[in-house]
């Protein structure tokens, strides 16, 4: 099936709409005639004729970190930029993320005396991808990696984004390749709100409560806009655009898509509620092609921020039976091991070292907001074990083994490197459950983020960013770098 035939079928199904008239604008009666433009394809019942309410140079679907990052270069180049979100607030799910950003060579790091170069880091990281068999799109992944650093520098210098001073944790043993928002883990408003407001000050506009439902194409099948459902007023809004960037997130909350593409995780609940894969489906209806859809999603605790504590302070993680099962200086391995081991849940045990450490703000926040998951403080492991409902002898044996490895200076059991330190009373523990977090399957794209069909042929005017793109990394910074790629590409395309 060639592209024209495919689009005819898409138009007939109502998944793609056609604007009537040679200029792909509004017809004399205020609407287009899809039948004339689609080769006499009948219009599906329930689809109103196209009638553009507004027009913009760049239309961005999604206002999370990828969408806002994609807006930076176009708005700074003087283009009219509109960001649209189905929610009634800006930020998507990025505002509630842990906020760990893996960046190398930023000005903030250099000012703190931490040397690094994104190109050198990429040379070290590329073999890891090759070992994992992820050798396609290497040039794109390289750009994502490098642009993460550019993004961090620009957000701080040009938009007033606030990051936690590295002096707070650089000498504690925590990774200095990680940037955090101002108050530490979970404080993304101090980075993204300045970016949001800065984009507005530069001329970008935001439209909320609009859910993208269809691409709109002209008589030749070229995408020229998007139809939205007005979630607040239960109406239809058509917006015309020269370039469209799809940054709508992953599909971890779409049970049907997860069951189809990642069936091994279909019985896990989603951590968030809005990642429905709508951008994926829109792009596929236009002729785009899925890739890496069978890559398993990252797993995370339902107390996602607590799983990140191991990067910044000591803790011991145990099964419901009180046995240690994982190295604690990571975030995604614990929920994965819990799920694969069939534990159902697990515990993070910690002490005042975390409470008074570099992530004090977040630790106190989670202890307060998740009091129903918290036990402690307790002066003995016997009391702690009773509160956790685990065998006291088992828990004490676990700590004896752990303390012996601390004394030896090596975690021979699991290989923990960061914060291999003993805990001391008073003890606390928080209970976790594993959830699906971030899917990795997405759209096939060119090196500059343009959507392609299954043969790799670019689809005009449509670009993808963030988790709409296949294998977009595990933290926020790759999504930001991906957004920059799409934004830069759009600026170049608008020069033509």
Tab-separated table of C-alpha atoms in Angstrom, residues 106-360:
chain	number	residue	atom	x	y	z
A	106	UNK	CA	27.404	21.785	32.211
A	107	UNK	CA	28.486	25.209	33.409
A	108	UNK	CA	27.066	24.424	36.836
A	109	UNK	CA	29.240	21.356	37.116
A	110	UNK	CA	32.331	23.169	35.862
A	111	UNK	CA	31.739	26.054	38.270
A	112	UNK	CA	31.694	23.475	41.076
A	113	UNK	CA	35.064	22.135	39.953
A	114	UNK	CA	33.612	19.028	38.295
A	115	UNK	CA	35.232	18.419	34.952
A	116	UNK	CA	33.398	16.668	32.178
A	117	UNK	CA	32.705	16.762	28.482
A	118	UNK	CA	29.533	15.410	26.883
A	119	UNK	CA	31.413	14.162	23.831
A	120	UNK	CA	33.832	12.179	25.979
A	121	UNK	CA	30.965	10.801	28.045
A	122	UNK	CA	29.203	9.791	24.845
A	123	UNK	CA	32.259	7.824	23.717
A	124	UNK	CA	32.029	5.875	26.968
A	125	UNK	CA	28.254	5.431	26.740
A	126	UNK	CA	27.992	4.358	23.086
A	127	UNK	CA	29.570	0.916	23.698
A	128	UNK	CA	26.943	0.273	26.382
A	129	UNK	CA	24.200	0.793	23.793
A	130	UNK	CA	26.057	-1.397	21.324
A	131	UNK	CA	26.333	-4.165	23.914
A	132	UNK	CA	22.574	-3.917	24.460
A	133	UNK	CA	21.988	-4.213	20.713
A	134	UNK	CA	20.631	-0.679	20.444
A	135	UNK	CA	22.759	0.372	17.501
A	136	UNK	CA	20.086	1.951	15.349
A	137	UNK	CA	19.640	5.735	15.478
A	138	UNK	CA	23.081	6.154	17.043
A	139	UNK	CA	23.533	9.613	15.547
A	140	UNK	CA	20.206	10.703	17.009
A	141	UNK	CA	21.096	9.250	20.408
A	142	UNK	CA	24.445	11.023	20.233
A	143	UNK	CA	22.682	14.348	19.648
A	144	UNK	CA	20.296	13.691	22.527
A	145	UNK	CA	23.224	13.007	24.827
A	146	UNK	CA	25.084	16.167	23.849
A	147	UNK	CA	22.029	18.442	23.822
A	148	UNK	CA	21.199	17.461	27.410
A	149	UNK	CA	24.126	19.605	28.483
A	150	UNK	CA	23.151	22.502	26.246
A	151	UNK	CA	19.627	22.320	27.602
A	152	UNK	CA	20.728	22.522	31.242
A	153	UNK	CA	22.981	25.499	30.549
A	154	UNK	CA	20.318	27.384	28.606
A	155	UNK	CA	17.506	26.725	31.071
A	156	UNK	CA	19.666	28.026	33.912
A	157	UNK	CA	21.180	31.014	32.088
A	158	UNK	CA	18.350	32.143	29.808
A	159	UNK	CA	15.210	31.076	31.660
A	160	UNK	CA	16.168	31.231	35.327
A	161	UNK	CA	15.772	27.525	36.041
A	162	UNK	CA	17.137	26.726	39.493
A	163	UNK	CA	19.264	23.670	40.183
A	164	UNK	CA	20.531	22.357	43.517
A	165	UNK	CA	24.082	23.570	44.203
A	166	UNK	CA	26.442	20.695	43.573
A	167	UNK	CA	28.324	21.685	46.709
A	168	UNK	CA	25.402	20.170	48.635
A	169	UNK	CA	26.345	16.654	47.530
A	170	UNK	CA	29.531	16.621	45.458
A	171	UNK	CA	31.732	15.594	48.402
A	172	UNK	CA	29.290	13.106	49.929
A	173	UNK	CA	29.952	10.299	47.462
A	174	UNK	CA	26.825	10.984	45.383
A	175	UNK	CA	27.175	10.995	41.577
A	176	UNK	CA	28.219	14.452	40.335
A	177	UNK	CA	26.971	13.513	36.864
A	178	UNK	CA	23.470	14.128	38.203
A	179	UNK	CA	21.861	17.542	38.292
A	180	UNK	CA	18.867	18.042	40.581
A	181	UNK	CA	16.274	20.800	40.861
A	182	UNK	CA	16.783	23.530	43.454
A	183	UNK	CA	15.687	21.722	46.623
A	184	UNK	CA	16.727	18.295	45.406
A	185	UNK	CA	14.767	15.219	44.333
A	186	UNK	CA	11.172	15.912	43.321
A	187	UNK	CA	11.351	19.710	43.060
A	188	UNK	CA	10.842	20.050	39.294
A	189	UNK	CA	8.745	23.204	39.588
A	190	UNK	CA	11.933	25.188	40.257
A	191	UNK	CA	13.272	24.156	36.852
A	192	UNK	CA	10.166	23.862	34.691
A	193	UNK	CA	8.076	26.788	35.952
A	194	UNK	CA	10.792	29.320	34.999
A	195	UNK	CA	11.043	27.606	31.600
A	196	UNK	CA	7.281	27.759	31.155
A	197	UNK	CA	7.103	31.434	32.067
A	198	UNK	CA	10.202	32.287	30.060
A	199	UNK	CA	8.712	30.784	26.926
A	200	UNK	CA	5.572	32.851	27.459
A	201	UNK	CA	7.633	35.994	27.885
A	202	UNK	CA	9.343	35.234	24.577
A	203	UNK	CA	5.965	34.900	22.837
A	204	UNK	CA	4.874	31.263	23.154
A	205	UNK	CA	1.227	30.575	24.007
A	206	UNK	CA	-0.339	27.671	25.879
A	207	UNK	CA	-3.740	26.129	25.278
A	208	UNK	CA	-5.050	23.639	27.819
A	209	UNK	CA	-7.906	21.134	27.981
A	210	UNK	CA	-7.443	20.307	24.294
A	211	UNK	CA	-6.958	16.625	23.461
A	212	UNK	CA	-5.438	15.924	20.022
A	213	UNK	CA	-7.637	13.486	18.092
A	214	UNK	CA	-6.638	13.687	14.404
A	215	UNK	CA	-4.055	15.049	12.028
A	216	UNK	CA	-5.466	17.291	9.353
A	217	UNK	CA	-3.934	16.954	5.876
A	218	UNK	CA	-4.351	18.875	2.616
A	219	UNK	CA	-5.473	17.418	-0.716
A	220	UNK	CA	-1.993	15.998	-1.287
A	221	UNK	CA	-1.939	14.279	2.072
A	222	UNK	CA	0.508	16.717	3.670
A	223	UNK	CA	-0.130	17.353	7.382
A	224	UNK	CA	-1.154	20.965	7.921
A	225	UNK	CA	-2.832	20.941	11.319
A	226	UNK	CA	-4.417	19.020	14.157
A	227	UNK	CA	-7.967	18.542	15.362
A	228	UNK	CA	-8.565	18.700	19.110
A	229	UNK	CA	-11.420	17.840	21.391
A	230	UNK	CA	-12.132	20.638	23.841
A	231	UNK	CA	-12.308	18.684	27.085
A	232	UNK	CA	-13.912	21.557	28.964
A	233	UNK	CA	-16.551	22.670	26.492
A	234	UNK	CA	-17.081	19.371	24.648
A	235	UNK	CA	-16.372	20.885	21.265
A	236	UNK	CA	-14.003	20.594	18.315
A	237	UNK	CA	-11.047	22.887	17.713
A	238	UNK	CA	-8.968	22.777	14.511
A	239	UNK	CA	-5.553	24.468	14.548
A	240	UNK	CA	-3.472	25.007	11.435
A	241	UNK	CA	0.309	24.806	11.658
A	242	UNK	CA	3.341	24.884	9.407
A	243	UNK	CA	5.204	22.408	11.609
A	244	UNK	CA	3.907	20.012	14.250
A	245	UNK	CA	5.917	18.457	17.096
A	246	UNK	CA	4.388	15.483	18.903
A	247	UNK	CA	5.636	15.309	22.504
A	248	UNK	CA	2.767	13.519	24.212
A	249	UNK	CA	4.692	11.005	26.314
A	250	UNK	CA	4.714	7.226	26.420
A	251	UNK	CA	1.950	4.625	26.601
A	252	UNK	CA	2.452	3.055	30.037
A	253	UNK	CA	-1.115	3.959	31.083
A	254	UNK	CA	-2.742	2.447	27.984
A	255	UNK	CA	-3.561	-1.095	29.075
A	256	UNK	CA	-4.474	-2.230	25.578
A	257	UNK	CA	-1.166	-1.035	24.100
A	258	UNK	CA	0.846	-2.505	26.980
A	259	UNK	CA	-0.958	-5.828	26.616
A	260	UNK	CA	-0.252	-5.813	22.885
A	261	UNK	CA	3.368	-4.740	22.866
A	262	UNK	CA	4.750	-5.480	26.359
A	263	UNK	CA	2.568	-8.372	27.566
A	264	UNK	CA	5.113	-9.398	30.213
A	265	UNK	CA	4.159	-6.246	32.142
A	266	UNK	CA	0.434	-6.198	31.504
A	267	UNK	CA	-0.441	-7.148	35.098
A	268	UNK	CA	1.513	-4.252	36.577
A	269	UNK	CA	-0.317	-1.020	37.289
A	270	UNK	CA	0.944	2.283	35.826
A	271	UNK	CA	2.696	4.720	38.138
A	272	UNK	CA	1.097	7.708	36.423
A	273	UNK	CA	-2.320	8.135	34.820
A	274	UNK	CA	-1.932	10.270	31.680
A	275	UNK	CA	0.563	8.450	29.423
A	276	UNK	CA	-1.994	6.989	27.054
A	277	UNK	CA	0.042	6.726	23.853
A	278	UNK	CA	-2.222	9.139	21.998
A	279	UNK	CA	0.687	10.671	20.117
A	280	UNK	CA	1.818	7.209	19.053
A	281	UNK	CA	-1.623	6.426	17.694
A	282	UNK	CA	-1.944	9.777	15.916
A	283	UNK	CA	1.390	9.306	14.188
A	284	UNK	CA	0.634	5.723	13.220
A	285	UNK	CA	-2.673	6.784	11.691
A	286	UNK	CA	-0.708	9.231	9.550
A	287	UNK	CA	1.517	6.454	8.242
A	288	UNK	CA	4.207	6.560	10.907
A	289	UNK	CA	5.870	3.374	12.023
A	290	UNK	CA	6.397	1.945	15.507
A	291	UNK	CA	9.800	0.686	16.584
A	292	UNK	CA	11.162	-0.983	19.736
A	293	UNK	CA	7.617	-1.347	21.039
A	294	UNK	CA	8.526	-4.619	22.741
A	295	UNK	CA	11.150	-2.988	24.975
A	296	UNK	CA	9.995	-3.439	28.541
A	297	UNK	CA	9.034	-0.308	30.417
A	298	UNK	CA	11.136	0.951	33.287
A	299	UNK	CA	9.667	-0.159	36.575
A	300	UNK	CA	9.484	2.142	39.557
A	301	UNK	CA	8.138	2.151	43.064
A	302	UNK	CA	4.853	3.875	43.637
A	303	UNK	CA	6.993	6.021	45.944
A	304	UNK	CA	9.235	6.855	43.008
A	305	UNK	CA	11.289	9.520	44.748
A	306	UNK	CA	12.171	7.167	47.595
A	307	UNK	CA	13.792	4.734	45.153
A	308	UNK	CA	16.251	7.476	44.155
A	309	UNK	CA	17.504	8.028	47.711
A	310	UNK	CA	20.198	5.378	47.261
A	311	UNK	CA	22.148	7.684	44.978
A	312	UNK	CA	22.470	10.255	47.758
A	313	UNK	CA	22.600	8.416	51.072
A	314	UNK	CA	22.725	5.026	52.800
A	315	UNK	CA	19.769	2.671	53.048
A	316	UNK	CA	19.106	-1.054	53.160
A	317	UNK	CA	16.342	-2.604	51.061
A	318	UNK	CA	14.702	-5.872	52.088
A	319	UNK	CA	11.971	-8.270	51.025
A	320	UNK	CA	8.771	-8.821	53.039
A	321	UNK	CA	10.712	-11.605	54.772
A	322	UNK	CA	13.450	-9.194	55.865
A	323	UNK	CA	16.251	-10.329	53.543
A	324	UNK	CA	18.378	-7.989	51.457
A	325	UNK	CA	17.843	-8.618	47.734
A	326	UNK	CA	19.465	-5.821	45.713
A	327	UNK	CA	22.203	-3.202	45.711
A	328	UNK	CA	20.649	0.029	46.909
A	329	UNK	CA	22.553	2.618	44.835
A	330	UNK	CA	20.114	2.591	41.900
A	331	UNK	CA	16.458	3.311	41.217
A	332	UNK	CA	14.932	0.894	38.691
A	333	UNK	CA	16.535	-2.406	39.728
A	334	UNK	CA	14.630	-2.708	43.021
A	335	UNK	CA	11.099	-2.664	41.570
A	336	UNK	CA	12.211	-4.937	38.730
A	337	UNK	CA	13.707	-7.474	41.133
A	338	UNK	CA	10.637	-7.235	43.356
A	339	UNK	CA	8.285	-7.888	40.450
A	340	UNK	CA	10.356	-10.668	38.910
A	341	UNK	CA	10.900	-12.274	42.301
A	342	UNK	CA	7.203	-12.174	43.129
A	343	UNK	CA	7.703	-10.360	46.439
A	344	UNK	CA	4.691	-8.093	45.986
A	345	UNK	CA	6.387	-5.268	47.877
A	346	UNK	CA	9.659	-4.341	49.551
A	347	UNK	CA	11.039	-2.041	52.245
A	348	UNK	CA	13.624	0.746	52.304
A	349	UNK	CA	15.226	1.012	55.744
A	350	UNK	CA	17.063	4.244	56.583
A	351	UNK	CA	18.263	6.394	59.449
A	352	UNK	CA	19.127	9.998	60.261
A	353	UNK	CA	21.949	10.006	57.722
A	354	UNK	CA	19.345	10.334	54.978
A	355	UNK	CA	17.065	12.599	56.980
A	356	UNK	CA	19.911	15.066	57.561
A	357	UNK	CA	21.675	14.551	54.234
A	358	UNK	CA	21.710	16.437	50.944
A	359	UNK	CA	18.143	15.335	50.119
A	360	UNK	CA	16.700	16.376	53.475
